[in-house]
Coordinates of C-alpha atoms and ligand atoms in Angstrom, one line a residue:
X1 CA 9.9 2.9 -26.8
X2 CA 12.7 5.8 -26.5
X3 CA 14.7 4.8 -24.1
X4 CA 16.2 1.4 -23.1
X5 CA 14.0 -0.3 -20.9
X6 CA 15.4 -0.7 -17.3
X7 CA 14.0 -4.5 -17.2
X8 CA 11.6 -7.3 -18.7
X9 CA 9.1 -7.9 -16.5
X10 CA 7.0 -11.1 -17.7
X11 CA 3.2 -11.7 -15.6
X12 CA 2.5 -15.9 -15.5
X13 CA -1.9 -15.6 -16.2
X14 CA -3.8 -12.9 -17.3
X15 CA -6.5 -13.2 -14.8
X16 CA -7.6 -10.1 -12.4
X17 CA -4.4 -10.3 -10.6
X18 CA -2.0 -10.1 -13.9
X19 CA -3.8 -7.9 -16.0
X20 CA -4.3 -5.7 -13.1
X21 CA -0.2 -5.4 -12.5
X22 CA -0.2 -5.3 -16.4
X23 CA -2.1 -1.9 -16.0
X24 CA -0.5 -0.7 -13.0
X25 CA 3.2 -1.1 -14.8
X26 CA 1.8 1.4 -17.6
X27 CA 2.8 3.9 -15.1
X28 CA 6.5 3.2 -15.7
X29 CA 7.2 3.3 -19.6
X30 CA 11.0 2.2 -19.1
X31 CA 9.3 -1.1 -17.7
X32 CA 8.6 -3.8 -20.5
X33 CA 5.8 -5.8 -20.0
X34 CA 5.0 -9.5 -21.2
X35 CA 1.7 -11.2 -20.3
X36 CA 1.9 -15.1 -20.9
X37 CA -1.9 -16.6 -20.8
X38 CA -3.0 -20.3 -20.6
X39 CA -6.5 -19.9 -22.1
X40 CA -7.1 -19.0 -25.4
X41 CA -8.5 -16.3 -24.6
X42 CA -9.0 -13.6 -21.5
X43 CA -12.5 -14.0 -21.5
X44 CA -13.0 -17.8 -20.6
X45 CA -14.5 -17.5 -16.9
X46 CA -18.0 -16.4 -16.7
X47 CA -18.9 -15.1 -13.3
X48 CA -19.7 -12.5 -11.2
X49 CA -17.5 -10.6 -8.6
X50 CA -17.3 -8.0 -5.6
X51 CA -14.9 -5.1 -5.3
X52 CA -15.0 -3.6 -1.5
X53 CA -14.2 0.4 -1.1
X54 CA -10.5 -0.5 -0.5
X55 CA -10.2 -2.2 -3.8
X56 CA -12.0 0.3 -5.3
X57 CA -9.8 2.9 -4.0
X58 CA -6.6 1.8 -5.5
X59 CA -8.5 1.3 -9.3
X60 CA -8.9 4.6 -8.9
X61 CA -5.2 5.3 -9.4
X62 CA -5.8 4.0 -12.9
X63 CA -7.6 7.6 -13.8
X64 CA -10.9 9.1 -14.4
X65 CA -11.5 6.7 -17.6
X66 CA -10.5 3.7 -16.0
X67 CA -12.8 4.9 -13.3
X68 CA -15.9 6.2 -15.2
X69 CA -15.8 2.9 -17.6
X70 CA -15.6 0.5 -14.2
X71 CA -18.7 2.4 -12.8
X72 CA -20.5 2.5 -15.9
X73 CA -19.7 -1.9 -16.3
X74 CA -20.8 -1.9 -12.8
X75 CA -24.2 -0.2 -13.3
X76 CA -23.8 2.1 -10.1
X77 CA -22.5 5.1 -8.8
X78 CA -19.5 5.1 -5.8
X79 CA -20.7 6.4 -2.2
X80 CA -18.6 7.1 0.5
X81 CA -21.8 6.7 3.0
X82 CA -22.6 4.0 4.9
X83 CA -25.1 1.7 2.9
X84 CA -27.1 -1.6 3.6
X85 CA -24.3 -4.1 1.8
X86 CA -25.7 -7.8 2.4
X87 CA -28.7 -9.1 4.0
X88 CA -29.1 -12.2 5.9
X89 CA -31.6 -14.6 6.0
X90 CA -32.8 -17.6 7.6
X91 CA -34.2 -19.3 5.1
X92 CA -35.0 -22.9 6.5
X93 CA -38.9 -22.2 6.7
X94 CA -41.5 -21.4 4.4
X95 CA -41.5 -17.6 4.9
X96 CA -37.7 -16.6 5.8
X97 CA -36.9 -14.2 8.1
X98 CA -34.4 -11.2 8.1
X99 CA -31.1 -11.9 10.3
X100 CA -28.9 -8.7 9.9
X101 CA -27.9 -6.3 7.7
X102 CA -24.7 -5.6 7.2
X103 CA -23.8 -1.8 6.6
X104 CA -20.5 -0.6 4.8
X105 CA -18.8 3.0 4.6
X106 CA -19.2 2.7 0.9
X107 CA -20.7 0.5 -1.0
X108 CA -19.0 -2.8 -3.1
X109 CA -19.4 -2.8 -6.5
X110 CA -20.1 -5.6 -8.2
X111 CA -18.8 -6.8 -12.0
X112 CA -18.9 -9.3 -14.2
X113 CA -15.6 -10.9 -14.2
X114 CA -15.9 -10.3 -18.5
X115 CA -16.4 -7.1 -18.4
X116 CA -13.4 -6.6 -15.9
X117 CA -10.8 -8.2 -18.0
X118 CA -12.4 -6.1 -20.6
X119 CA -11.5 -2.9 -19.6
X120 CA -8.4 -3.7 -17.7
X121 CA -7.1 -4.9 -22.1
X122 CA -8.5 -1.6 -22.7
X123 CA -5.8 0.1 -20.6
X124 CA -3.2 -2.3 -21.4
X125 CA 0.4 -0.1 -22.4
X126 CA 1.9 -0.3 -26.1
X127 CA 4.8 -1.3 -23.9
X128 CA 2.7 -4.7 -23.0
X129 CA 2.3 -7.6 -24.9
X130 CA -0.1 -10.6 -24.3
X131 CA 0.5 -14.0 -25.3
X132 CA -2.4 -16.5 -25.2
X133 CA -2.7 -20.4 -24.8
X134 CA 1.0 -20.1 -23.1
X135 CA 0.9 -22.1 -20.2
X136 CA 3.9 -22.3 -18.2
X137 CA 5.3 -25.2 -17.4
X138 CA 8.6 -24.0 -15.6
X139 CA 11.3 -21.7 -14.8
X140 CA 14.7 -21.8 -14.1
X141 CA 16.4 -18.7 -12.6
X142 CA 20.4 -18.0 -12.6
X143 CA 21.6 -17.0 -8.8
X144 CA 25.2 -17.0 -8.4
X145 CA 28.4 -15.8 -9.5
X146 CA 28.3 -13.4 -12.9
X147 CA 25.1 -14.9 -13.8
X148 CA 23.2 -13.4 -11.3
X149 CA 21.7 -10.8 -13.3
X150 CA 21.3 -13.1 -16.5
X151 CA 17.7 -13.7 -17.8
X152 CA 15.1 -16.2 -16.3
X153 CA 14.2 -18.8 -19.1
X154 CA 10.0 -19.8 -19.1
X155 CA 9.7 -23.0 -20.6
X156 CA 5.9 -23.6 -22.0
X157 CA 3.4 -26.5 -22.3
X158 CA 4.3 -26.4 -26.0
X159 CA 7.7 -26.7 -25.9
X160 CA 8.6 -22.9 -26.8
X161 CA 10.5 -20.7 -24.2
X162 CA 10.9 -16.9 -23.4
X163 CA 13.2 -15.0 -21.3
X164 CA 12.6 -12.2 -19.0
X165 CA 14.5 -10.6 -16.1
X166 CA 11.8 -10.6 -13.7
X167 CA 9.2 -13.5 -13.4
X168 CA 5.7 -12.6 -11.7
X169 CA 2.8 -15.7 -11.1
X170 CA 0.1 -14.5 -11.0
X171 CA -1.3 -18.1 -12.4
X172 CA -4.2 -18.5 -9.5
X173 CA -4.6 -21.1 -7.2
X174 CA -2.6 -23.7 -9.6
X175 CA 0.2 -21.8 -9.9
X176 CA 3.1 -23.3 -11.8
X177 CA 5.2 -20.7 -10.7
X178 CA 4.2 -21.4 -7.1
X179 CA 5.7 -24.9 -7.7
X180 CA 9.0 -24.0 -9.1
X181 CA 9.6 -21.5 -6.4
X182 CA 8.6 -23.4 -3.4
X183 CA 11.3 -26.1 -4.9
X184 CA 13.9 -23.5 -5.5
X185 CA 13.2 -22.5 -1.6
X186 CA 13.8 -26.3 -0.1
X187 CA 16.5 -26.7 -2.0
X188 CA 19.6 -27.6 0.1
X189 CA 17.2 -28.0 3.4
X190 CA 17.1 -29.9 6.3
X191 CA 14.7 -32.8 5.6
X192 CA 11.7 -31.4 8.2
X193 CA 12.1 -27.9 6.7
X194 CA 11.6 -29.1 3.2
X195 CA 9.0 -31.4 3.7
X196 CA 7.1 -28.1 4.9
X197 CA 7.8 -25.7 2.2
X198 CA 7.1 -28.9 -0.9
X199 CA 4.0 -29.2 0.6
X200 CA 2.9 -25.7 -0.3
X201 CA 3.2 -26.8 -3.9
X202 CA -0.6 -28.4 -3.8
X203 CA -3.6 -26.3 -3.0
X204 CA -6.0 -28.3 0.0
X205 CA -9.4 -29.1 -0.9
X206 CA -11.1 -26.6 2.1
X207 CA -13.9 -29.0 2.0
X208 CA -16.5 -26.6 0.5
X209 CA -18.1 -26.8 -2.8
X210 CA -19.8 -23.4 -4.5
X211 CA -22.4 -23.7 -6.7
X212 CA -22.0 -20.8 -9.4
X213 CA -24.5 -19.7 -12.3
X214 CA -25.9 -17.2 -14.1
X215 CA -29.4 -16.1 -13.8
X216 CA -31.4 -14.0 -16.3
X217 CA -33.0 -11.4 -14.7
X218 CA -35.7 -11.1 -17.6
X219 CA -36.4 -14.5 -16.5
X220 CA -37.1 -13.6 -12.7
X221 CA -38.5 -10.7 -13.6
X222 CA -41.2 -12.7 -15.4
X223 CA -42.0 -15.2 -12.4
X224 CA -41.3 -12.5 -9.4
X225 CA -41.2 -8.3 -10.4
X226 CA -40.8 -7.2 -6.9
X227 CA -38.0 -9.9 -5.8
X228 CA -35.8 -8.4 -3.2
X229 CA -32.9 -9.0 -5.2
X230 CA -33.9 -6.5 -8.1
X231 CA -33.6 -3.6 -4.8
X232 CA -30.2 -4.1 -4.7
X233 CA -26.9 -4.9 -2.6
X234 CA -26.6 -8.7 -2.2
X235 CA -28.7 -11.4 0.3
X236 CA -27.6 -14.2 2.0
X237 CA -30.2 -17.3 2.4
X238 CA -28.8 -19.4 5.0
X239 CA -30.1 -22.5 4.8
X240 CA -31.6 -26.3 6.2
X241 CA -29.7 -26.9 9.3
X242 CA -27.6 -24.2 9.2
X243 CA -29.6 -21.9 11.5
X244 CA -31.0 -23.3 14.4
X245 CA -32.6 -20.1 16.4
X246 CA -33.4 -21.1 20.2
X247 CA -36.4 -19.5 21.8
X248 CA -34.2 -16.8 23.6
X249 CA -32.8 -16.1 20.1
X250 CA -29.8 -17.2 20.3
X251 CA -28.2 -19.0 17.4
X252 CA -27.3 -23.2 18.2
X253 CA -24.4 -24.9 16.7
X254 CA -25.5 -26.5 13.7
X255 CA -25.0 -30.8 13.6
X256 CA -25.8 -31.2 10.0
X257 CA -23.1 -32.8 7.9
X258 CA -23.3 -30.6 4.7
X259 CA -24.2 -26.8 5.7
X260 CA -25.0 -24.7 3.1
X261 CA -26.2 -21.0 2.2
X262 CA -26.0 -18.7 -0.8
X263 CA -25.9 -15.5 -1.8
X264 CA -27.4 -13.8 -5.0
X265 CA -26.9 -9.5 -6.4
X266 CA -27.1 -8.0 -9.8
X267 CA -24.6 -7.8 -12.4
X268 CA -24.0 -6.7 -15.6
X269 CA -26.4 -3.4 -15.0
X270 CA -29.3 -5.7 -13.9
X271 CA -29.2 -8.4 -17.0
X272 CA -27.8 -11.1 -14.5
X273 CA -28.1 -12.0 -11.4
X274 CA -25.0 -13.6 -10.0
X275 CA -25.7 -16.5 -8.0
X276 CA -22.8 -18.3 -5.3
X277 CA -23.9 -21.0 -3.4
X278 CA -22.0 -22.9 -0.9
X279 CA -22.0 -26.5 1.2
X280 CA -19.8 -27.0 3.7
X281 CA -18.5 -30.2 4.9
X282 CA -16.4 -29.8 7.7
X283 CA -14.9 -33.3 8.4
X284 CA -13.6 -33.1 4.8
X285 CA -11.5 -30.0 5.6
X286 CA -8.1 -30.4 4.1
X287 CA -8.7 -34.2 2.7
X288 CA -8.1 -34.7 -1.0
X289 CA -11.4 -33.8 -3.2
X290 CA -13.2 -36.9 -4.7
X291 CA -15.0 -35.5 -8.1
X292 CA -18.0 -37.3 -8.6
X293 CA -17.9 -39.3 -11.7
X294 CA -21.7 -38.8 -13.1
X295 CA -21.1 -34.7 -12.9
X296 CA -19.5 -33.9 -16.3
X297 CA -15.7 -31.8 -16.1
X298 CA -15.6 -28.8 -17.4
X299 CA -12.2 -26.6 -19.0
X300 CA -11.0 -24.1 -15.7
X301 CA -7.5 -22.1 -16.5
X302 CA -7.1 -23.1 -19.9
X303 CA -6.9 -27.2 -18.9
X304 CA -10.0 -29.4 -20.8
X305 CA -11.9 -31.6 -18.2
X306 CA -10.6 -30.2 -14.8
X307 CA -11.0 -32.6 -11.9
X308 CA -12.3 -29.3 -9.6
X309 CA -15.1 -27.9 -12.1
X310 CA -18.1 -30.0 -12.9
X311 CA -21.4 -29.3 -15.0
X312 CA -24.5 -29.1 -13.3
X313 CA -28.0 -29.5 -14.8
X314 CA -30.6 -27.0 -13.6
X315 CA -31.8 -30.3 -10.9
X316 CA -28.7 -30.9 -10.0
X317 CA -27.9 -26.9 -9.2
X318 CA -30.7 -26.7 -7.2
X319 CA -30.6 -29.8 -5.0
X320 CA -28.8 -28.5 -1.7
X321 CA -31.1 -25.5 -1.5
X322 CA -34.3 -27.4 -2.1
X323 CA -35.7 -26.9 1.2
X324 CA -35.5 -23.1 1.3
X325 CA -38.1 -20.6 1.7
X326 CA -40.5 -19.2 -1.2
X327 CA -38.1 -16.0 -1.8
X328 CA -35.4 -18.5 -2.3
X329 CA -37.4 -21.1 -4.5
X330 CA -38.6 -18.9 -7.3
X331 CA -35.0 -17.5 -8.1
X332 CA -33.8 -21.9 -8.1
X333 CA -36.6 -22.0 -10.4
X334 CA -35.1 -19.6 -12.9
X335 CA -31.7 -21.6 -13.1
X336 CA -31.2 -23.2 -16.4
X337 CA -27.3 -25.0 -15.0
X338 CA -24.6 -24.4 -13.5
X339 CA -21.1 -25.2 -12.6
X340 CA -20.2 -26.8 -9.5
X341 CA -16.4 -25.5 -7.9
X342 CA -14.3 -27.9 -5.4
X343 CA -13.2 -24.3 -3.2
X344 CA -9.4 -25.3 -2.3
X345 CA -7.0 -22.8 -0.5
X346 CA -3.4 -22.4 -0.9
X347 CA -1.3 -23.6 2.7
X348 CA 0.3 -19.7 3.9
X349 CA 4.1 -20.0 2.2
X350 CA 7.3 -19.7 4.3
X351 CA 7.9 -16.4 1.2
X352 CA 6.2 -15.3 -1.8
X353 CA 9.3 -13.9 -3.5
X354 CA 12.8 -15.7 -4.4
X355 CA 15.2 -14.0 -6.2
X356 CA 13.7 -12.1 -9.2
X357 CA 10.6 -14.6 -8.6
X358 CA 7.5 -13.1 -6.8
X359 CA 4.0 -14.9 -6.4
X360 CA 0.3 -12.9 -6.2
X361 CA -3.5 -13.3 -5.6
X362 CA -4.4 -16.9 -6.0
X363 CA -1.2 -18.2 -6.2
X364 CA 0.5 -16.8 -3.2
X365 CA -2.5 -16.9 -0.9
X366 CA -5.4 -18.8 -2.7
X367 CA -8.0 -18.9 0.0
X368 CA -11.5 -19.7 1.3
X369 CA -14.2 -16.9 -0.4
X370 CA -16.6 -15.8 1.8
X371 CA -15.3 -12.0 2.5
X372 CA -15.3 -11.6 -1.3
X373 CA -12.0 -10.9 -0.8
X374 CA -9.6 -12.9 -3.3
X375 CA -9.9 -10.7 -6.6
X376 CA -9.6 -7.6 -4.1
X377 CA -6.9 -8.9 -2.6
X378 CA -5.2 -9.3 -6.3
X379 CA -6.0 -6.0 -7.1
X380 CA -3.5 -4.4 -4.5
X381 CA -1.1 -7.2 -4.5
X382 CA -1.0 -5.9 -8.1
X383 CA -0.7 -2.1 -7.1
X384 CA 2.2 -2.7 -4.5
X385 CA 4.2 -4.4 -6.7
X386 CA 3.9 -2.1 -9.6
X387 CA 5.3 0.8 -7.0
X388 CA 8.2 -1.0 -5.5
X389 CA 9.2 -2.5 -8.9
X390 CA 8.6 1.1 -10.9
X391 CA 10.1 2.8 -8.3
X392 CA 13.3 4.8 -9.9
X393 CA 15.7 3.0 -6.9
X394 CA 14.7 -0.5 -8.1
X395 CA 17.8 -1.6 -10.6
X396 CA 17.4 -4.8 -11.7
X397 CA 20.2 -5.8 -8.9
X398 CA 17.6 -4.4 -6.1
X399 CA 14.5 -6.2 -7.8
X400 CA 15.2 -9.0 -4.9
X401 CA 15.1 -6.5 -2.6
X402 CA 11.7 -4.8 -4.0
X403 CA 10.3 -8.0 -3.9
X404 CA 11.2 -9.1 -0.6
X405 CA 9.6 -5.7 0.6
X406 CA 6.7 -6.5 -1.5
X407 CA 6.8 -9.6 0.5
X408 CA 6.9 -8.1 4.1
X409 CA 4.0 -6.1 3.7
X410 CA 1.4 -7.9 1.7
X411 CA 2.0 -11.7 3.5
X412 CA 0.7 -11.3 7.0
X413 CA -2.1 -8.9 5.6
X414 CA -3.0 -12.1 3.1
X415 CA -3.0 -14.2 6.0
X416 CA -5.1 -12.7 8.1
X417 CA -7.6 -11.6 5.4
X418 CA -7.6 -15.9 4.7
X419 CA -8.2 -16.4 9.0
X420 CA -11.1 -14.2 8.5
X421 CA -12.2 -15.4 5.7
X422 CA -12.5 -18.8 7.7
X423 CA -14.1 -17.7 10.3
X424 CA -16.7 -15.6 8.3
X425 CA -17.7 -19.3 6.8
X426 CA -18.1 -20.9 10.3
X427 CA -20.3 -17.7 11.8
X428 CA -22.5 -18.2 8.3
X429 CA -23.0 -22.0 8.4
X430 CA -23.5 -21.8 12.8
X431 CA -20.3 -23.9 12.9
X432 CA -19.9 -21.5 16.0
X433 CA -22.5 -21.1 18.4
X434 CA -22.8 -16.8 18.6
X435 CA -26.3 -15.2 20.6
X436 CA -27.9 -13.2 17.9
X437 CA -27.3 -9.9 19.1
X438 CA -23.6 -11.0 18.5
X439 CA -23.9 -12.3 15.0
X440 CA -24.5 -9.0 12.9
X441 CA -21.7 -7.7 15.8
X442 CA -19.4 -10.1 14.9
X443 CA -19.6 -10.4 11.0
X444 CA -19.1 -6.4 10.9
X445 CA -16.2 -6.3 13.1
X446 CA -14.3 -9.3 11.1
X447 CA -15.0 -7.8 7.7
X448 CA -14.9 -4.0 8.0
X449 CA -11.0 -4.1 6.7
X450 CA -12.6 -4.0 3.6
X451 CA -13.8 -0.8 4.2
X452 CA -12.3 1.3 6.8
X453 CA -8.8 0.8 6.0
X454 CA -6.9 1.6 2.8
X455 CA -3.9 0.2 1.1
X456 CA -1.9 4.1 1.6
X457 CA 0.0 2.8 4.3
X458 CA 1.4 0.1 3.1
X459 CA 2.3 1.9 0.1
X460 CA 3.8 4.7 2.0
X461 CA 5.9 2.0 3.6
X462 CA 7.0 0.2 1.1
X463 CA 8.2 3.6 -1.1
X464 CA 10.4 4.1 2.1
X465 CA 12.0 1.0 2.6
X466 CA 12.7 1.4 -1.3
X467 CA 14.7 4.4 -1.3
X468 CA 16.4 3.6 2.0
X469 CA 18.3 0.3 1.3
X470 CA 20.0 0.7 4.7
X471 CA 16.9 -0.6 6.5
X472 CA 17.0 -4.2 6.8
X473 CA 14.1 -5.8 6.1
X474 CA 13.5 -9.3 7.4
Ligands
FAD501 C1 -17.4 -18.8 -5.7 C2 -16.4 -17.7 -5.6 C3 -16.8 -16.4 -5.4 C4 -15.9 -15.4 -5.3 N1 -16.3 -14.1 -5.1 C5 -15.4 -13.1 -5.0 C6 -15.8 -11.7 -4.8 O1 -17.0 -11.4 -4.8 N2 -14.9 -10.8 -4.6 C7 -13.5 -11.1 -4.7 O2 -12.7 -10.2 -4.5 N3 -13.1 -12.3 -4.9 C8 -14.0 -13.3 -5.1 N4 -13.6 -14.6 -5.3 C9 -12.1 -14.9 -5.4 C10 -11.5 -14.5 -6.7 O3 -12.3 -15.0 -7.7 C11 -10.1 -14.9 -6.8 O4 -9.4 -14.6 -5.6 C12 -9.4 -14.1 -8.0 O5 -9.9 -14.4 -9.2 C13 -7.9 -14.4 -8.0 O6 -7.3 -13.6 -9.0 P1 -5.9 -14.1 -9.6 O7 -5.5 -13.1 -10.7 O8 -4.9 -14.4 -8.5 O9 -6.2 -15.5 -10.3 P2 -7.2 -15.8 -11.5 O10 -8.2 -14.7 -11.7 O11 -7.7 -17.2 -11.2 O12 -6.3 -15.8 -12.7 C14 -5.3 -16.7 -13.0 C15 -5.0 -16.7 -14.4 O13 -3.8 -17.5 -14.7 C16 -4.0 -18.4 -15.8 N5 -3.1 -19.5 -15.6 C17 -3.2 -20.6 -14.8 N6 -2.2 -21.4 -14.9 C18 -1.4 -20.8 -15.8 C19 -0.1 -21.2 -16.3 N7 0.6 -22.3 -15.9 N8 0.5 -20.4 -17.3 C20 -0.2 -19.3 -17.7 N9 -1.4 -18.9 -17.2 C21 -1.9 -19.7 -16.3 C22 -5.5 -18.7 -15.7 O14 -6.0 -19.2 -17.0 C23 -6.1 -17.4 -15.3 O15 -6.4 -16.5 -16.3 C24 -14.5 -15.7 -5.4 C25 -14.1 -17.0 -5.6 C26 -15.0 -18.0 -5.7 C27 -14.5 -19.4 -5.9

């Protein structure tokens, strides 16, 4: 580097979220860049994922390569027409029957998570260095006095530490970072108030449980060569006493105690087929999750034998969904295992930034996944803060201030993404009595964020409020 860089910015977890802002920072070579891993390696999670137009859009900002090698991992070309997206299905009986299709103004695209992190190392700056198996532990950050610009010290699991001058976590839904900061924020409150911000250290068991595997498509291919899911976009088989249809058609509350439905689409240009199942217990909602003691653990974030993630055998997978319709059946049959996910959500944070401290994706709004939202959601978190901290204005003494903009914008849009998210999981299980001709109504008009708006705006907004640091911002 030729010039003395105007700050150390180091990213807690290399996951979509960090190696996304890893790439985005590129843009600003005076910017050094330091991403500290858990895992090994960046590769570690095996699974399938969703980006909607507006994620789509901003990835584009990373250049015609970035763009062309996505596409190319993704197996499809970008539309801006409006395409069938997802299909729903009742799926309770022995021949299914078509609910809805939902249409988008584009269409997602849909990548293994592998294949991601692969090409977001691909773009990584020479001015960016990863660091794997670094788990943070901690943080401490200087505030007052002369030592208010002084470096933040990381302390790891194995004892080392690092300095930086900016700190982001972007260490998903566990986030250590999250922990330090919410205690740095109830420090020196009144008793009520900090009892509400410690208790955003813990994520909340949401009292669903996805089912996630792999499935060859060779395999299905063998059994079933015309399966609907080889035409494309994804379906949705809702499931045993989730869909109770009246004979005016409309749809009844459901009363069963575990609802469940899931949802399979092509991956890897058609050599998987991604497969996300769900059961919902709704009494359970924020209760602590119980792991069941004869389902193996399994390594999540770099941790051996995590209490959330479980091994599944192909009978065990399958169990929930064993009652489905024939469509369903022969893909269950091509399951060989599985992994079984406790879905927890992270409580909405008083902040997201303190100091030179700022939380994204997972870790500053983990939440429920049934808009496919989360790694979108990443994505621009990602984008935004790349501009506000890159921006030319932002010394290190105004990084607070970038951050608390950063803050101001993204927030409230995270929240309401997680409300919808909520409700798109009660309208899927019948948690919420809706008359047909509402449902497909209803879904579209909670979910079309994804793809009639664009993350310009904010953008636009937050480059203002950057160079005018008259405009107060809280
Ligand atoms: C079943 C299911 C299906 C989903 N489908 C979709 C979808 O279709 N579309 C979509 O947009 N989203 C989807 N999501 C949500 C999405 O997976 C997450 O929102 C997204 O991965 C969050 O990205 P992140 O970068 O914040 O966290 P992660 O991708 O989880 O990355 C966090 C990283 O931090 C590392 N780390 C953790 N702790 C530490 C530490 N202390 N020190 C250092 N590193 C650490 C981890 O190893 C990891 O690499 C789905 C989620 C689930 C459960």
């Amino acid at each position: 580097m030729s010039t003395t860089p105007k700050f150390r910015i180091a990213i807690c977890g290399g996951g979509v979220g960090g190696l996304t802002l890893a790439v985005a920072l590129s843009r600003y070579p005076d910017i050094v860049v330091d991403v500290y891993e858990a895992a090994q390696s960046f590769y570690e999670v095996g699974a399938g994922f969703g980006i909607w137009p507006r994620a789509f859009k901003v990835l584009r900002n990373f250049g015609p390569d970035f763009e062309r090698q996505l596409l190319q991992r993704c197996g499809s070309e970008y539309t801006e027409k409006y395409v069938p997206a997802i299909k729903f299905r009742k799926s309770d009986q022995p021949v299914g029957i078509d609910l809805f299709y939902l249409m988008t103004k584009g269409n997602q695209l849909r990548i293994h998570r592998a294949d991601f992190h692969g090409i977001l190392l691909s773009h990584l700056p020479p001015s960016c260095t990863t660091h794997n198996a670094k788990r943070l532990k901690s943080y401490t950050q200087p505030f007052n006095g002369r030592s208010r610009n002084s470096p933040i010290t990381l302390t790891f699991g194995d004892g080392s530490t690092a300095t930086c001058d900016v700190l982001i976590g972007a260490d998903g839904i566990r986030s250590a970072v999250r922990s330090c900061m919410m205690r740095e924020l109830a420090e020196g409150m009144h008793p009520n108030e900090k009892q509400s911000v410690l208790s955003c250290i813990n994520p909340v068991w949401s009292g669903a449980t996805a089912y996630r595997t792999l499935i060859s498509a060779e395999k299905l291919r063998t059994r079933c060569p015309n399966h609907s899911v080889f035409r494309g976009g994804i379906t949705q088989y809702m499931g045993k006493d989730a869909v109770r249809l009246s004979l005016n058609h409309d749809i009844h509350c459901a009363e069963a105690d575990a609802l469940q439905f899931f949802l399979v689409y092509t991956i890897s240009r058609g050599k998987y087929i991604n497969f996300a199942g769900f059961t919902l217990q709704p009494d359970l909602v924020d209760t602590a999750y119980e792991a069941d003691a004869r389902i193996p653990r399994r390594s999540f974030q770099g941790k051996a034998n995590h209490e959330w993630v479980g091994e599944l055998t192909a009978e065990q997978f399958v169990e929930p969904f064993k009652d489905f319709e024939e469509d369903a059946k022969v893909l269950l049959e091509c399951v060989d295992r599985g992994t079984l996910w406790a879905v927890h959500t992270v409580k909405t944070l008083p902040s997201t930034n303190f100091g030179r401290v700022a939380l994204l994706g997972d870790a500053a709004h983990g939440m429920l996944p049934f808009q496919g939202a989360g790694a979108g959601l990443s994505i621009e978190d990602a984008y935004l803060l790349a501009t506000v901290l890159g921006h030319k204005s932002t010394t290190l003494a105004m990084v607070p201030r970038a951050l608390a903009i950063y803050d101001k914008l993204r927030r409230p849009f995270s929240s309401d993404v997680a409300m919808r998210s909520r409700l798109c999981g009660q309208l899927y299980t019948f948690q919420k009595a809706v008359p047909l001709h509402e449902f497909g109504n209803t879904i579209t008009k909670n979910s079309e964020w994804a793809w009639l708006t664009e993350l310009d705006d904010a953008l636009e907004e937050a480059i203002k409020l950057v160079e005018d640091s008259s405009i107060n911002i809280r």
